[in-house]
Coordinates of C-alpha atoms and ligand atoms in Angstrom, one line a residue:
M1 CA -27.5 42.3 -8.6
N2 CA -31.2 43.0 -8.6
D3 CA -33.2 40.6 -10.6
S4 CA -35.6 43.3 -11.7
T5 CA -33.0 44.7 -14.0
I6 CA -32.8 41.4 -16.0
A7 CA -34.8 41.0 -19.1
P8 CA -37.1 38.0 -19.0
G9 CA -35.5 34.9 -20.4
T10 CA -32.0 36.2 -19.9
P11 CA -30.0 33.6 -18.0
L12 CA -29.1 34.9 -14.6
P13 CA -25.6 36.2 -14.4
I14 CA -22.8 34.3 -12.5
V15 CA -19.6 35.5 -11.1
E16 CA -16.8 34.1 -13.4
H17 CA -14.1 34.3 -10.8
P18 CA -16.0 33.8 -7.5
R19 CA -14.8 34.7 -4.1
L20 CA -14.8 31.5 -2.1
T21 CA -15.6 31.1 1.7
V22 CA -15.1 27.8 3.5
I23 CA -17.2 27.3 6.5
G24 CA -15.5 24.7 8.9
T25 CA -11.8 24.4 8.7
G26 CA -11.5 20.8 10.0
Y27 CA -9.8 18.1 7.9
L28 CA -12.0 18.6 4.8
G29 CA -12.4 22.4 5.0
A30 CA -8.9 23.3 5.8
T31 CA -7.6 21.3 2.8
H32 CA -10.4 22.7 0.4
A33 CA -9.7 26.3 1.5
I34 CA -5.9 25.9 0.9
C35 CA -6.1 23.9 -2.3
M36 CA -8.8 26.5 -3.8
A37 CA -6.3 29.3 -3.0
I38 CA -3.5 27.5 -4.6
L39 CA -5.8 27.0 -7.8
G40 CA -6.0 30.8 -8.0
F41 CA -9.2 31.8 -6.0
D42 CA -9.6 34.4 -3.3
V43 CA -10.6 32.2 -0.3
L44 CA -11.8 33.0 3.4
G45 CA -11.8 30.1 5.7
V46 CA -14.1 30.5 8.7
D47 CA -14.6 28.3 11.9
V48 CA -16.0 28.9 15.4
D49 CA -12.8 27.5 16.8
A50 CA -10.7 30.7 17.4
A51 CA -7.6 28.5 18.3
K52 CA -7.7 26.6 15.0
I53 CA -8.3 29.7 12.9
A54 CA -5.3 31.4 14.7
A55 CA -3.1 28.3 14.0
L56 CA -4.0 28.2 10.2
A57 CA -3.5 32.0 10.0
A58 CA -0.1 31.4 11.4
G59 CA 0.8 28.8 9.0
K60 CA 0.2 25.7 11.2
V61 CA -2.0 22.9 10.0
P62 CA -3.6 21.6 13.2
F63 CA -3.4 17.8 12.1
F64 CA -1.0 15.5 10.3
E65 CA -1.3 15.5 6.5
P66 CA 1.7 15.0 4.3
G67 CA 2.3 18.1 1.8
L68 CA -0.4 20.2 3.4
P69 CA 1.8 22.6 5.5
E70 CA 3.8 23.5 2.5
K71 CA 0.5 24.2 0.4
L72 CA -0.7 26.3 3.4
R73 CA 2.4 28.3 3.4
E74 CA 2.4 28.8 -0.3
A75 CA -1.4 29.9 -0.2
L76 CA -0.8 32.4 2.6
D77 CA 2.2 33.8 0.8
S78 CA 0.2 34.1 -2.3
G79 CA -2.2 36.6 -0.4
R80 CA -5.3 34.8 -1.7
L81 CA -6.0 32.8 1.6
R82 CA -7.1 34.2 5.0
F83 CA -8.9 32.9 7.9
G84 CA -11.5 34.4 10.4
T85 CA -14.2 33.6 12.7
D86 CA -16.9 36.2 11.4
F87 CA -19.8 34.5 9.7
R88 CA -21.3 38.1 8.8
E89 CA -18.0 38.9 7.0
A90 CA -18.1 35.6 5.1
A91 CA -21.6 36.2 4.0
E92 CA -21.0 39.6 2.9
W93 CA -17.6 39.0 1.1
G94 CA -18.2 35.5 -0.5
D95 CA -20.0 34.7 -3.9
V96 CA -19.8 30.8 -3.2
H97 CA -19.9 29.4 0.2
F98 CA -18.7 25.9 1.0
V99 CA -19.9 24.3 4.1
C100 CA -17.4 21.7 5.4
V101 CA -18.2 21.0 9.0
G102 CA -18.4 17.7 10.5
T103 CA -21.3 15.1 10.7
P104 CA -20.3 12.8 13.4
Q105 CA -22.2 9.8 14.7
S106 CA -25.0 10.9 17.2
K107 CA -24.0 9.8 20.9
D108 CA -27.2 7.8 21.3
S109 CA -27.9 6.3 17.8
D110 CA -26.3 5.3 14.5
A111 CA -27.8 8.4 12.9
A112 CA -25.4 11.3 11.8
D113 CA -25.5 14.3 14.2
L114 CA -26.5 17.3 11.9
T115 CA -26.3 19.8 14.6
Y116 CA -23.1 21.5 13.2
V117 CA -24.4 21.4 9.7
E118 CA -27.7 23.0 10.4
L119 CA -25.9 25.8 12.7
A120 CA -23.4 26.5 10.0
F121 CA -25.9 26.9 7.2
T122 CA -28.4 28.8 9.3
E123 CA -25.8 31.3 10.8
L124 CA -24.4 31.9 7.4
A125 CA -27.6 32.3 5.5
S126 CA -28.9 34.7 8.3
H127 CA -26.2 37.2 7.0
I128 CA -26.7 36.8 3.3
T129 CA -28.5 39.7 1.7
G130 CA -28.0 39.1 -2.1
R131 CA -27.9 36.3 -4.6
A132 CA -25.3 33.6 -3.3
L133 CA -24.7 29.9 -3.6
I134 CA -24.2 27.8 -0.5
V135 CA -22.6 24.5 -1.3
G136 CA -22.5 21.5 1.1
K137 CA -19.7 19.2 1.0
S138 CA -20.3 17.5 4.4
T139 CA -21.4 13.8 4.3
V140 CA -25.2 13.8 5.0
P141 CA -28.3 11.7 5.1
I142 CA -30.1 11.6 2.0
G143 CA -32.8 14.4 2.0
T144 CA -30.8 16.7 4.1
A145 CA -30.0 19.3 1.4
A146 CA -33.8 19.6 0.4
R147 CA -34.5 20.2 4.1
L148 CA -31.6 22.7 4.4
T149 CA -32.8 24.7 1.3
T150 CA -36.0 25.4 3.2
I151 CA -34.1 26.4 6.4
V152 CA -31.7 28.6 4.5
Q153 CA -34.2 30.4 2.5
T154 CA -36.2 31.1 5.6
A155 CA -33.2 32.3 7.6
S156 CA -31.7 34.5 4.9
P157 CA -33.0 38.1 4.3
A158 CA -32.3 37.3 0.6
G159 CA -34.9 34.4 0.6
T160 CA -35.0 32.3 -2.6
E161 CA -32.1 34.3 -4.0
V162 CA -29.9 32.0 -1.8
E163 CA -29.5 28.7 -3.6
L164 CA -28.3 25.4 -2.2
A165 CA -26.2 22.9 -4.0
W166 CA -24.4 19.7 -2.8
N167 CA -20.8 18.9 -3.9
P168 CA -19.5 15.6 -2.1
E169 CA -16.0 15.3 -1.3
F170 CA -14.0 12.0 -1.6
L171 CA -10.6 12.9 -0.3
R172 CA -8.5 10.4 1.6
E173 CA -6.6 11.2 4.7
G174 CA -2.9 10.9 3.8
Y175 CA -3.5 11.8 0.2
A176 CA -5.8 14.9 0.7
V177 CA -3.8 17.4 -1.4
Q178 CA -3.6 15.0 -4.3
D179 CA -7.2 14.0 -4.1
T180 CA -8.5 17.7 -3.8
L181 CA -6.3 19.1 -6.5
H182 CA -6.9 16.2 -8.8
P183 CA -10.3 14.5 -8.0
D184 CA -11.3 11.4 -9.9
R185 CA -14.5 13.1 -10.6
L186 CA -16.7 16.1 -9.5
V187 CA -20.3 15.7 -8.5
F188 CA -22.7 18.7 -8.7
G189 CA -26.0 18.3 -7.1
V190 CA -28.0 21.5 -8.2
Q191 CA -31.5 22.8 -8.3
S192 CA -31.0 25.1 -11.3
E193 CA -28.9 25.9 -14.3
W194 CA -27.6 29.2 -12.6
A195 CA -26.2 26.9 -9.6
E196 CA -24.5 24.5 -12.2
R197 CA -22.9 27.5 -14.0
Q198 CA -21.8 29.2 -10.8
L199 CA -20.5 26.0 -9.4
S200 CA -18.6 25.3 -12.6
A201 CA -17.0 28.7 -12.3
A202 CA -15.8 27.8 -8.8
F203 CA -14.2 24.6 -10.1
R204 CA -13.0 25.9 -13.5
P205 CA -9.3 24.8 -13.1
M206 CA -10.3 21.2 -12.4
L207 CA -13.1 21.2 -15.3
D208 CA -10.4 22.8 -17.6
A209 CA -8.1 19.9 -16.7
K210 CA -10.8 17.5 -18.0
T211 CA -11.9 16.2 -14.5
P212 CA -15.2 14.1 -15.1
L213 CA -18.3 15.9 -14.0
I214 CA -21.5 14.3 -13.1
V215 CA -24.4 17.0 -12.7
T216 CA -27.3 15.7 -10.9
D217 CA -30.2 16.5 -8.3
L218 CA -29.6 17.0 -4.6
A219 CA -30.4 13.5 -3.4
T220 CA -28.3 11.7 -6.0
A221 CA -25.3 14.0 -5.0
E222 CA -25.7 13.0 -1.3
L223 CA -26.1 9.4 -2.1
V224 CA -23.0 9.2 -4.4
K225 CA -20.9 9.8 -1.2
V226 CA -22.5 7.3 1.1
A227 CA -22.9 4.7 -1.6
A228 CA -19.0 5.0 -2.5
N229 CA -18.0 4.8 1.2
S230 CA -20.4 1.8 1.7
F231 CA -18.9 0.1 -1.5
L232 CA -15.5 0.6 -0.2
A233 CA -16.3 -0.7 3.3
T234 CA -18.0 -3.7 1.8
K235 CA -14.9 -4.6 -0.2
I236 CA -12.8 -4.6 2.7
S237 CA -15.3 -6.6 4.9
Y238 CA -15.7 -9.1 1.9
I239 CA -12.1 -9.9 2.0
N240 CA -12.1 -10.0 5.8
A241 CA -15.1 -12.4 5.7
M242 CA -13.0 -14.6 3.4
A243 CA -10.3 -14.4 6.2
E244 CA -12.6 -15.8 8.6
V245 CA -13.3 -18.9 6.3
C246 CA -9.7 -19.2 5.7
E247 CA -9.1 -19.5 9.4
A248 CA -11.7 -22.4 9.7
T249 CA -10.1 -24.1 6.7
G250 CA -6.2 -23.5 6.9
A251 CA -6.4 -21.6 3.7
D252 CA -4.4 -18.4 3.3
V253 CA -6.4 -15.3 2.7
N254 CA -3.3 -13.2 1.4
L255 CA -2.9 -15.6 -1.5
L256 CA -6.5 -15.8 -2.0
A257 CA -6.7 -11.9 -2.2
S258 CA -3.6 -12.0 -4.7
A259 CA -5.5 -14.6 -6.9
L260 CA -8.7 -12.7 -6.8
A261 CA -7.0 -9.4 -7.6
Y262 CA -5.6 -10.7 -10.9
D263 CA -9.2 -10.5 -12.2
S264 CA -9.3 -7.0 -13.4
R265 CA -13.1 -6.8 -12.6
I266 CA -12.3 -7.3 -9.0
G267 CA -8.9 -5.6 -8.7
S268 CA -6.6 -5.2 -5.9
R269 CA -7.5 -2.0 -4.2
F270 CA -9.5 -2.0 -1.0
L271 CA -9.0 -5.8 -1.0
K272 CA -6.3 -5.9 1.7
P273 CA -7.1 -8.2 4.6
G274 CA -6.4 -7.5 8.2
L275 CA -7.8 -5.5 11.0
G276 CA -10.2 -3.7 8.9
F277 CA -11.5 -0.2 8.3
G278 CA -11.7 2.7 10.9
G279 CA -11.4 6.6 10.7
G280 CA -13.9 9.3 10.7
C281 CA -15.8 8.3 7.5
L282 CA -16.3 4.7 6.7
P283 CA -17.7 3.3 10.0
K284 CA -20.0 6.2 10.8
D285 CA -21.2 6.6 7.1
I286 CA -22.3 3.0 6.8
R287 CA -24.2 3.1 10.0
A288 CA -25.7 6.4 9.1
F289 CA -26.6 5.2 5.7
A290 CA -28.4 1.9 7.2
H291 CA -30.1 4.1 9.7
R292 CA -31.4 6.5 7.1
A293 CA -32.6 3.7 4.7
E294 CA -34.5 2.2 7.5
E295 CA -36.2 5.7 8.0
L296 CA -37.0 5.7 4.4
G297 CA -38.5 2.2 4.5
V298 CA -35.8 0.6 2.4
G299 CA -33.7 -0.8 5.2
Q300 CA -33.5 -4.3 3.6
A301 CA -31.9 -2.9 0.8
V302 CA -28.8 -2.0 2.8
A303 CA -29.3 -4.4 5.7
F304 CA -25.9 -6.1 4.6
L305 CA -24.2 -2.9 5.8
R306 CA -24.9 -4.0 9.3
E307 CA -23.1 -7.4 8.4
V308 CA -20.2 -5.4 6.9
D309 CA -19.9 -3.5 10.2
G310 CA -20.1 -6.7 12.1
I311 CA -17.4 -8.4 10.0
N312 CA -15.2 -5.3 10.6
R313 CA -15.7 -5.3 14.4
R314 CA -14.9 -9.1 14.6
R315 CA -11.5 -8.5 13.1
R316 CA -10.7 -6.6 16.3
T317 CA -11.7 -9.2 18.8
R318 CA -10.0 -11.8 16.6
T319 CA -6.8 -9.9 16.7
V320 CA -7.0 -10.0 20.4
D321 CA -7.6 -13.7 20.2
L322 CA -4.4 -14.1 18.3
V323 CA -2.2 -12.3 20.7
R324 CA -3.7 -14.2 23.6
E325 CA -3.1 -17.6 21.7
L326 CA 0.5 -16.5 21.2
A327 CA 0.9 -15.4 24.8
G328 CA -0.1 -19.0 25.8
G329 CA -3.8 -18.6 26.6
S330 CA -3.9 -15.6 29.1
L331 CA -3.1 -11.9 28.7
T332 CA -2.6 -11.3 32.4
G333 CA 0.8 -9.6 32.9
I334 CA 1.9 -10.1 29.2
R335 CA 3.9 -7.3 27.9
V336 CA 2.4 -6.3 24.5
A337 CA 4.1 -4.0 22.1
A338 CA 1.4 -2.3 20.1
L339 CA 2.8 -0.8 16.8
G340 CA 0.4 1.8 15.6
A341 CA -2.5 3.9 17.0
A342 CA -3.7 5.9 13.9
F343 CA -6.6 4.4 12.0
K344 CA -4.3 4.1 9.0
P345 CA -0.5 5.2 8.2
N346 CA 0.3 8.7 7.1
S347 CA -2.4 10.1 9.3
D348 CA -2.6 11.0 13.2
D349 CA -6.4 10.5 13.2
I350 CA -7.6 8.0 15.7
R351 CA -11.3 8.3 15.3
D352 CA -12.6 4.9 15.4
A353 CA -9.0 3.4 15.1
P354 CA -8.9 -0.4 15.0
A355 CA -5.5 -0.1 16.6
L356 CA -6.6 1.5 19.8
D357 CA -9.6 -0.6 20.1
V358 CA -7.3 -3.7 20.2
A359 CA -4.9 -2.0 22.4
S360 CA -7.6 -1.2 25.0
M361 CA -9.2 -4.6 24.7
L362 CA -5.7 -6.1 25.4
H363 CA -5.2 -3.8 28.3
A364 CA -8.7 -4.7 29.8
E365 CA -7.7 -8.4 29.8
G366 CA -4.7 -7.5 32.0
A367 CA -1.8 -7.2 29.5
I368 CA 0.7 -4.6 30.0
V369 CA 0.3 -2.6 26.6
T370 CA 2.8 0.0 25.4
V371 CA 1.8 1.9 22.2
Y372 CA 4.1 3.5 19.7
D373 CA 2.8 5.5 16.6
P374 CA 5.0 7.6 14.6
E375 CA 2.4 10.6 14.5
A376 CA -0.7 9.7 16.6
N377 CA 0.9 9.2 20.1
D378 CA -0.4 12.5 21.5
N379 CA -3.9 12.1 20.2
A380 CA -3.9 8.6 21.6
R381 CA -2.6 9.6 24.8
R382 CA -5.5 12.1 25.3
S383 CA -8.0 9.7 24.6
F384 CA -6.5 6.5 26.2
P385 CA -4.5 7.7 29.1
E386 CA -4.6 4.1 30.7
L387 CA -2.3 2.8 28.1
R388 CA 1.6 3.3 28.2
Y389 CA 3.4 5.0 25.4
A390 CA 6.8 4.8 23.9
D391 CA 8.6 7.3 21.7
S392 CA 10.4 5.0 19.2
L393 CA 10.2 1.6 17.8
A394 CA 13.1 0.3 19.6
E395 CA 11.6 1.6 23.0
V396 CA 8.2 0.0 22.5
V397 CA 9.6 -3.6 21.7
L398 CA 12.0 -3.6 24.5
G399 CA 11.2 -6.4 26.7
A400 CA 7.9 -7.3 24.9
D401 CA 6.5 -10.7 25.0
V402 CA 4.3 -10.3 22.0
I403 CA 4.5 -7.6 19.4
V404 CA 1.3 -6.7 17.6
L405 CA 1.3 -4.7 14.4
L406 CA -1.9 -2.5 14.1
T407 CA -1.2 0.2 11.8
E408 CA 1.1 -0.4 8.8
W409 CA 3.4 2.6 8.9
Q410 CA 6.6 2.1 6.5
E411 CA 8.9 2.2 9.6
F412 CA 7.2 -1.1 10.9
R413 CA 7.1 -2.7 7.4
E414 CA 10.7 -2.2 7.1
A415 CA 11.6 -3.3 10.6
D416 CA 14.3 -6.1 10.6
P417 CA 13.5 -9.1 12.5
D418 CA 16.9 -9.8 13.6
D419 CA 17.2 -6.2 15.1
L420 CA 13.8 -6.8 16.9
S421 CA 15.2 -10.1 18.2
T422 CA 17.9 -8.3 20.3
L423 CA 15.1 -6.2 21.9
V424 CA 12.2 -8.4 22.7
N425 CA 11.7 -10.9 25.5
Q426 CA 10.1 -13.4 23.2
R427 CA 10.1 -13.7 19.4
K428 CA 6.4 -13.5 18.9
V429 CA 4.5 -11.2 16.4
V430 CA 0.9 -10.8 15.3
D431 CA 0.5 -8.9 12.0
G432 CA -2.7 -7.3 12.1
R433 CA -2.2 -5.6 8.7
H434 CA -0.4 -8.5 6.8
A435 CA 2.5 -5.9 6.4
L436 CA 5.5 -8.0 7.5
D437 CA 7.4 -10.6 5.6
A438 CA 6.2 -13.6 7.2
D439 CA 8.8 -16.1 5.7
D440 CA 11.6 -13.8 6.8
F441 CA 10.2 -13.6 10.5
R442 CA 9.7 -17.3 10.7
A443 CA 13.2 -18.1 9.1
K444 CA 14.6 -15.9 12.0
G445 CA 13.0 -17.8 14.6
W446 CA 9.7 -15.8 15.2
E447 CA 6.3 -17.3 15.7
Y448 CA 4.3 -15.2 13.2
R449 CA 0.6 -15.0 13.2
A450 CA -1.8 -13.1 11.0
L451 CA -5.6 -13.1 10.6
G452 CA -6.7 -15.4 8.0
R453 CA -3.4 -17.2 7.5
P454 CA -2.4 -20.6 9.0
A455 CA -0.5 -20.5 12.3
D456 CA 1.9 -22.9 10.7
P457 CA 2.2 -23.0 6.9
R458 CA 2.6 -26.7 7.0
T459 CA -1.1 -26.8 8.1
V460 CA -1.9 -26.1 4.3
E461 CA 0.0 -29.1 3.3
L462 CA -1.6 -31.4 6.0
I463 CA -5.1 -30.1 4.9
S464 CA -4.3 -30.9 1.2
D465 CA -3.0 -34.2 2.4
V466 CA -6.3 -35.0 4.1
R467 CA -8.2 -33.8 1.0
D468 CA -6.1 -36.0 -1.3
D469 CA -6.8 -39.0 1.3
V470 CA -10.5 -38.2 0.9
L471 CA -10.3 -37.8 -2.8
L472 CA -8.4 -41.2 -3.1
S473 CA -10.7 -43.1 -0.9
A474 CA -13.7 -41.7 -2.6
Ligands
LIG501 C1 -12.4 7.3 3.1 C2 -12.8 7.2 1.6 O1 -11.7 6.4 1.0 C3 -12.7 8.6 1.1 O2 -13.0 8.6 -0.2 C4 -13.7 9.3 1.9 O3 -13.7 10.8 1.4 C5 -13.4 9.4 3.3 O4 -13.4 8.0 3.7 P1 -10.3 7.7 4.6 O5 -11.2 7.7 5.8 O6 -9.2 8.7 4.6 O7 -11.1 7.7 3.3 O8 -9.4 6.2 4.5 P2 -9.2 5.1 3.5 O9 -7.9 5.1 2.8 O10 -10.4 4.8 2.8 O11 -9.1 3.8 4.6 C6 -10.2 3.5 5.4 C7 -10.0 2.3 6.3 O12 -9.9 1.2 5.6 C8 -8.5 2.5 6.9 O13 -8.7 2.0 8.3 C9 -7.7 1.4 6.2 O14 -6.7 0.9 7.2 C10 -8.8 0.5 6.0 N1 -8.5 -0.4 4.7 C11 -8.3 0.3 3.6 C12 -8.4 -1.8 4.8 O15 -8.6 -2.4 5.9 N2 -8.2 -2.6 3.7 C13 -7.9 -2.0 2.5 O16 -7.7 -2.6 1.6 C14 -8.1 -0.5 2.4

C-alpha cells in the first residue's frame, strides 16, 4: 500500500493474517516454519541448501527431533507449508519474514560469525519493493539489529518501508515442537508501533493463549537471549564448580545438588552436575557475549563467563582422569566403551559435544575407544572417523575394560548392571552424567566413579570421623 493514500495521524495498516517466510531452514528455522503452518499461517521456508529444501518438501526432517516429522507431515498435508530456494519469490510473497540462519563461532576468535545473517538479510531486502517486516530470530551480538537496519534499508528498493524487528527464540533441542508452540514468553524488539502490531498479528495464536509478551527495543531483545543462555550455563558450571570442591573434600555433589534444589529460590533445573554443557548454543553464546562485552568496554561485567567456560572444559579432562584412574593409571591399549556422542539425549547434534571431546581425548592417550549413540553415530563418524563405532549397547560394551557414560540416553539409564557384567571384560564404570544407580552398580560388584562423588562412599564416613576427631580434640 502506498503511504501517500493514508491520512496523517492514521496508524499504518497491518496485515491481520500475514504470509510468513522463514529464511534458513536449519534446526530453528525448520521448526519455526513447520509450527507456524500448524498454527494456521501460510508459510514459505527458504534456504540456499537445495538438498535440505528438497528433503523438507518431501516430508523428511534432516535432523533428529522427536515429534517434528509428524508435524512436518501434518503441515505439508494442510497445504499451508511449502519450501523453496528463491529469495525473490519470498520477498514478493511474504508480509513478515523471519530470518533464522546460524551464527556459529568464528574460526579465529570467540566472536559470532555474522556472515550468514548479513547475507540473508541483504539478499532478502534487495528484492523487497513494498512495506514489509523482517524479523531476526538468530542469536546475535548486541547492536547487530541496529546495524542490520541500515544495511537492509540501503539494500531494499523500498528503503525505510522495510522495518526490522528482533524476536529471540528459546527452543531447546529435544523439545523444539513444544517450546515453539507453547513458549514460556515472547520477546518483541521493535522500532515502531506498526512493527509491534504486525508482529503481534504473526503470533496471534500464542498471544490469544495468554503467552507472556515483553515488548522492547532491539538491543534488549538481543540481550535477553544471550543473558538467558549465560544464566543457564552459569548455573550448570556453578554446580560443577561445587563438584570440584567435593572431589577435594570427599563430599558428594549429587546430595549437595539435591539439598540445594529444595530451596525454591534455587530450584533443581540446570543444577545437574556432570560432564557439563555443549551443543550449538550455550558454549558459543557465552564466548560471543564475553567477546562483545569486551568490545563495548564492559568486559569486566561478564568476565565470569570465561570462568564458566573454564569450569565446563575442566569437567571433560577430569572425566578422562577418572577413566584413567579406573584403568589403573594408563590408558594405553585399554578398551573403553563410550556411551553417547550427542551433546544431550534426544538429539543427534554433536556440535561441541562433551561426549566426543572425551572420547577423542581417551583415544589420543592410546585407549581403544568404541562409541555408541542411539541417534548420533552417523554424525559422529563423519567428524571423528578415527574412533570405532558400535550399533548397539550390547555391542559397545562387549569386552570393555571401562565403560564411560557420556550422554544420558534413557537406554543407558535403564541398563541392568548384571546384564552388562556378562558382556564386559572388567566391571568398571565412569558415570559422566550421574545417570546410573551407583548403589545398584556397586552392590553388583562394579567399581563406580562419578565426577564430584567419593570414589568409595566410605570416604565420606572417614572424613567425618576425622572431623569428629578434630572437633573432639579442639
Ligand atoms: C539451549 C537453551 O536451553 C535454549 O533455551 C536455547 O534456545 C538454546 O540453547 P539446548 O542447546 O537445546 O538449548 O540444550 P539445553 O537443554 O539447554 O542443554 C545444554 C547443555 O547443558 C547440554 O549439553 C546438557 O547436557 C547440559 N546440561 C543441562 C547440564 O550439564 N546440566 C543441566 O543441569 C542441564
